[in-house]
Amino acid sequence: MLDSIPAKNIRHQDAILNNLAWVIQSPPIIQGNNNHCHWAGNTFWQHANKQFATQSASPNPLALHQLINKQTDHRLGHYFETLINYWFTNSTRYQLLAQNLQVHDGKQTIGEFDFIVHDRQENKTQHWEVACKFYLGIGNTKNIENWHGPMLKDKLVNKYQKMQAHQSKLSEHPVAQSLLKKLSIHIDQKICLMKGRLFYPLNQEKRLPLPSFLITIYKVGGLNQTALFNALKNIPFFGKF
């Protein structure tokens, strides 16, 4: 296991570069190994941050802006994926093999690979599923069922189970295997990534208990919408929208 290295937090005048720094520097919500899938933990991202800062002390803002401007879908998840794309593409560790690779069985869409990369350091081809999410803990927060997103059906348990039990297993589907074979790709490792923030109500006197695989929580405000919005504005991603 790698030793923990404190992240070197980088701030930029350029908002999009600042968002890129947040994507790399921020701790993930979930970490650890669960059956077939590895959730990249905080130690990994501390090393990734140090490595990226060393090899690319001054990311190219023009190239990053051009990549962002090519987006036709401006939802947060797609913006997050674009920044992850830039990180993969400009990292000496990874070779980006495919992004948003769809798997079709006739007219039916079976699924989509978020990213397929070759990890030069590990000499493995990896399937990455990524997400950026924000959840509020209510009630018994040790129960994963009690973390709620902005939409009624957007719960942490739903997204976790979808990534863990469905999306990360796409390469096991016969149609996906056929497609990967045609592309001369063999998946050696499945990695899931969920970044974002966890919130709890302002009136809580202490931090809430968490399910064991959640690693961080932030107190930013109560259920008052104005207070919550003001807190979210301080998170780099929300400066774009």
Protein backbone atom coordinates (compact mmCIF):
# COMPACT_ATOMS: atom_id res chain seq x y z
CA MET A 1 0.00 0.00 0.00
CA LEU A 2 1.27 3.48 -0.84
CA ASP A 3 2.05 5.84 2.00
CA SER A 4 -0.18 8.87 2.34
CA ILE A 5 1.16 12.06 0.76
CA PRO A 6 -0.52 15.39 1.59
CA ALA A 7 -2.08 16.85 -1.53
CA LYS A 8 -0.53 20.02 -2.88
CA ASN A 9 -3.56 22.18 -3.48
CA ILE A 10 -3.27 24.29 -6.58
CA ARG A 11 -5.40 27.35 -7.28
CA HIS A 12 -5.64 29.07 -10.66
CA GLN A 13 -7.04 32.37 -11.83
CA ASP A 14 -8.71 30.52 -14.70
CA ALA A 15 -11.99 29.00 -13.47
CA ILE A 16 -11.79 25.90 -15.67
CA LEU A 17 -8.21 25.19 -14.60
CA ASN A 18 -9.40 25.57 -11.03
CA ASN A 19 -12.13 23.02 -11.71
CA LEU A 20 -9.54 20.64 -13.17
CA ALA A 21 -7.46 21.05 -10.01
CA TRP A 22 -10.54 20.26 -7.91
CA VAL A 23 -11.20 17.09 -9.92
CA ILE A 24 -7.68 15.83 -9.24
CA GLN A 25 -7.16 17.15 -5.70
CA SER A 26 -10.49 16.43 -4.07
CA PRO A 27 -11.02 13.17 -2.16
CA PRO A 28 -13.52 10.69 -3.58
CA ILE A 29 -16.75 9.91 -1.78
CA ILE A 30 -16.24 6.13 -1.95
CA GLN A 31 -13.07 4.07 -1.70
CA GLY A 32 -12.01 0.44 -1.39
CA ASN A 33 -12.38 -2.88 -3.19
CA ASN A 34 -15.77 -4.49 -3.57
CA ASN A 35 -15.74 -7.85 -5.33
CA HIS A 36 -14.78 -7.22 -8.96
CA CYS A 37 -14.53 -3.42 -8.71
CA HIS A 38 -11.92 -1.08 -7.24
CA TRP A 39 -13.00 2.36 -6.01
CA ALA A 40 -9.94 4.62 -6.31
CA GLY A 41 -9.34 6.00 -2.82
CA ASN A 42 -7.89 9.16 -1.34
CA THR A 43 -4.29 7.90 -1.29
CA PHE A 44 -4.48 7.25 -5.03
CA TRP A 45 -5.68 10.79 -5.70
CA GLN A 46 -3.02 12.32 -3.47
CA HIS A 47 -0.39 10.58 -5.59
CA ALA A 48 -2.21 11.44 -8.83
CA ASN A 49 -2.29 15.09 -7.79
CA LYS A 50 1.42 15.11 -6.97
CA GLN A 51 2.31 13.31 -10.20
CA PHE A 52 0.18 15.57 -12.40
CA ALA A 53 1.51 18.71 -10.73
CA THR A 54 5.08 17.50 -11.27
CA GLN A 55 4.68 16.63 -14.94
CA SER A 56 2.36 19.52 -15.81
CA ALA A 57 2.95 22.48 -13.53
CA SER A 58 1.16 24.75 -16.01
CA PRO A 59 -1.75 22.99 -17.75
CA ASN A 60 -2.57 24.45 -21.16
CA PRO A 61 -5.67 26.61 -20.60
CA LEU A 62 -6.29 27.07 -24.35
CA ALA A 63 -6.37 23.32 -25.00
CA LEU A 64 -8.63 22.75 -22.02
CA HIS A 65 -11.01 25.55 -23.04
CA GLN A 66 -11.18 24.16 -26.57
CA LEU A 67 -12.06 20.75 -25.17
CA ILE A 68 -14.79 22.25 -22.98
CA ASN A 69 -16.16 24.32 -25.86
CA LYS A 70 -16.67 21.17 -27.93
CA GLN A 71 -19.27 19.98 -25.41
CA THR A 72 -22.84 19.95 -26.65
CA ASP A 73 -24.23 18.65 -23.35
CA HIS A 74 -23.44 21.05 -20.51
CA ARG A 75 -24.75 19.01 -17.61
CA LEU A 76 -22.42 18.63 -14.65
CA GLY A 77 -21.72 14.95 -15.26
CA HIS A 78 -20.55 15.58 -18.82
CA TYR A 79 -18.42 18.53 -17.72
CA PHE A 80 -16.81 16.29 -15.08
CA GLU A 81 -16.11 13.62 -17.71
CA THR A 82 -14.48 16.21 -19.97
CA LEU A 83 -12.10 17.23 -17.19
CA ILE A 84 -11.31 13.57 -16.50
CA ASN A 85 -10.64 13.18 -20.23
CA TYR A 86 -8.11 16.03 -20.07
CA TRP A 87 -6.43 14.44 -17.05
CA PHE A 88 -6.11 11.06 -18.79
CA THR A 89 -4.94 12.60 -22.06
CA ASN A 90 -2.29 14.77 -20.43
CA SER A 91 -1.05 12.23 -17.91
CA THR A 92 2.16 10.37 -18.64
CA ARG A 93 0.71 7.39 -16.77
CA TYR A 94 -2.35 6.76 -18.94
CA GLN A 95 -3.17 6.17 -22.58
CA LEU A 96 -6.80 6.93 -23.40
CA LEU A 97 -8.16 4.15 -25.61
CA ALA A 98 -11.87 5.00 -25.68
CA GLN A 99 -14.44 7.33 -24.15
CA ASN A 100 -18.22 6.92 -24.10
CA LEU A 101 -17.92 3.73 -26.12
CA GLN A 102 -21.47 2.49 -26.66
CA VAL A 103 -22.42 -1.17 -26.85
CA HIS A 104 -25.38 -2.00 -29.09
CA ASP A 105 -27.23 -5.24 -29.70
CA GLY A 106 -29.15 -4.40 -32.84
CA LYS A 107 -31.26 -1.36 -31.99
CA GLN A 108 -30.91 -1.94 -28.25
CA THR A 109 -28.23 -0.07 -26.30
CA ILE A 110 -26.67 -2.43 -23.77
CA GLY A 111 -24.52 0.18 -22.08
CA GLU A 112 -21.60 2.55 -22.45
CA PHE A 113 -17.99 2.49 -21.27
CA ASP A 114 -17.18 5.87 -19.72
CA PHE A 115 -13.43 5.42 -20.23
CA ILE A 116 -11.09 2.66 -21.29
CA VAL A 117 -7.44 3.46 -20.59
CA HIS A 118 -4.12 1.70 -20.50
CA ASP A 119 -2.32 2.24 -17.21
CA ARG A 120 1.36 2.26 -18.17
CA GLN A 121 2.47 2.10 -14.54
CA GLU A 122 0.44 -1.03 -13.77
CA ASN A 123 0.56 -2.34 -17.35
CA LYS A 124 -3.18 -2.93 -17.24
CA THR A 125 -6.10 -1.94 -19.43
CA GLN A 126 -8.76 -0.43 -17.20
CA HIS A 127 -12.46 0.30 -17.56
CA TRP A 128 -13.34 3.43 -15.57
CA GLU A 129 -16.86 4.47 -14.59
CA VAL A 130 -16.99 8.00 -13.18
CA ALA A 131 -19.57 10.23 -11.51
CA CYS A 132 -19.76 13.59 -9.74
CA LYS A 133 -22.54 13.67 -7.13
CA PHE A 134 -23.84 15.71 -4.20
CA TYR A 135 -25.86 14.16 -1.37
CA LEU A 136 -27.48 15.28 1.87
CA GLY A 137 -27.57 12.91 4.84
CA ILE A 138 -30.89 12.77 6.71
CA GLY A 139 -31.79 10.51 9.63
CA ASN A 140 -29.65 7.44 10.27
CA THR A 141 -26.72 8.31 8.03
CA LYS A 142 -24.91 5.02 8.64
CA ASN A 143 -27.60 3.63 6.37
CA ILE A 144 -26.68 4.31 2.74
CA GLU A 145 -30.41 4.61 1.97
CA ASN A 146 -30.52 7.94 3.82
CA TRP A 147 -28.25 9.95 1.53
CA HIS A 148 -30.38 11.99 -0.88
CA GLY A 149 -29.57 13.88 -4.06
CA PRO A 150 -31.34 16.87 -5.65
CA MET A 151 -33.89 14.68 -7.44
CA LEU A 152 -36.34 12.32 -5.73
CA LYS A 153 -34.80 9.19 -7.26
CA ASP A 154 -31.22 10.45 -7.02
CA LYS A 155 -30.02 8.59 -3.94
CA LEU A 156 -26.48 7.51 -3.12
CA VAL A 157 -27.53 3.88 -2.74
CA ASN A 158 -29.03 3.86 -6.24
CA LYS A 159 -25.96 5.32 -7.92
CA TYR A 160 -23.57 3.14 -5.94
CA GLN A 161 -25.45 -0.03 -6.83
CA LYS A 162 -25.76 0.99 -10.48
CA MET A 163 -22.03 1.65 -10.81
CA GLN A 164 -21.00 -1.38 -8.76
CA ALA A 165 -23.44 -4.01 -10.01
CA HIS A 166 -24.21 -2.87 -13.56
CA GLN A 167 -22.02 -0.24 -15.21
CA SER A 168 -18.67 -1.64 -14.08
CA LYS A 169 -19.67 -5.12 -15.31
CA LEU A 170 -20.35 -4.07 -18.89
CA SER A 171 -17.24 -5.83 -20.20
CA GLU A 172 -18.71 -9.15 -19.01
CA HIS A 173 -21.66 -8.88 -21.40
CA PRO A 174 -21.24 -11.09 -24.51
CA VAL A 175 -22.02 -8.24 -26.92
CA ALA A 176 -19.50 -5.98 -25.17
CA GLN A 177 -16.92 -8.75 -25.24
CA SER A 178 -17.42 -9.10 -28.99
CA LEU A 179 -16.96 -5.36 -29.51
CA LEU A 180 -13.84 -5.24 -27.34
CA LYS A 181 -12.38 -8.21 -29.21
CA LYS A 182 -12.85 -6.38 -32.51
CA LEU A 183 -11.00 -3.41 -31.00
CA SER A 184 -8.25 -5.69 -29.62
CA ILE A 185 -9.04 -4.55 -26.08
CA HIS A 186 -8.97 -6.81 -23.04
CA ILE A 187 -10.14 -5.32 -19.75
CA ASP A 188 -7.79 -6.21 -16.89
CA GLN A 189 -9.29 -4.04 -14.17
CA LYS A 190 -12.55 -2.24 -13.38
CA ILE A 191 -12.35 1.05 -11.53
CA CYS A 192 -15.18 3.22 -10.22
CA LEU A 193 -14.84 6.86 -9.24
CA MET A 194 -17.37 9.03 -7.44
CA LYS A 195 -16.36 12.55 -6.50
CA GLY A 196 -18.50 15.39 -5.19
CA ARG A 197 -19.61 16.41 -1.71
CA LEU A 198 -21.62 15.03 1.18
CA PHE A 199 -23.64 17.44 3.27
CA TYR A 200 -25.44 17.29 6.57
CA PRO A 201 -27.90 19.75 8.15
CA LEU A 202 -26.56 22.91 9.73
CA ASN A 203 -28.18 22.17 13.08
CA GLN A 204 -26.15 18.99 13.56
CA GLU A 205 -23.76 19.45 16.48
CA LYS A 206 -21.25 16.88 15.26
CA ARG A 207 -20.41 15.01 12.13
CA LEU A 208 -22.74 12.20 11.27
CA PRO A 209 -21.79 8.51 11.20
CA LEU A 210 -21.13 7.17 7.72
CA PRO A 211 -21.30 3.82 5.96
CA SER A 212 -17.82 2.28 6.14
CA PHE A 213 -16.96 2.85 2.48
CA LEU A 214 -17.69 6.59 2.54
CA ILE A 215 -14.59 8.55 3.44
CA THR A 216 -15.40 12.22 3.82
CA ILE A 217 -18.18 14.62 4.76
CA TYR A 218 -18.53 18.39 4.68
CA LYS A 219 -20.73 20.66 6.78
CA VAL A 220 -21.80 23.50 4.52
CA GLY A 221 -25.26 24.57 5.57
CA GLY A 222 -28.72 23.61 6.64
CA LEU A 223 -31.86 22.99 4.70
CA ASN A 224 -32.24 26.71 4.02
CA GLN A 225 -31.99 26.96 0.23
CA THR A 226 -30.17 30.31 0.22
CA ALA A 227 -27.51 29.09 2.65
CA LEU A 228 -27.03 25.89 0.67
CA PHE A 229 -26.73 27.75 -2.64
CA ASN A 230 -24.17 30.17 -1.19
CA ALA A 231 -22.14 27.23 0.08
CA LEU A 232 -22.28 25.44 -3.27
CA LYS A 233 -21.00 28.55 -5.05
CA ASN A 234 -17.71 28.09 -3.19
CA ILE A 235 -17.22 24.69 -4.80
CA PRO A 236 -15.31 25.30 -8.08
CA PHE A 237 -17.70 23.30 -10.26
CA PHE A 238 -20.64 25.54 -9.45
CA GLY A 239 -18.82 28.61 -10.69
CA LYS A 240 -19.40 27.41 -14.25
CA PHE A 241 -23.17 27.19 -14.13
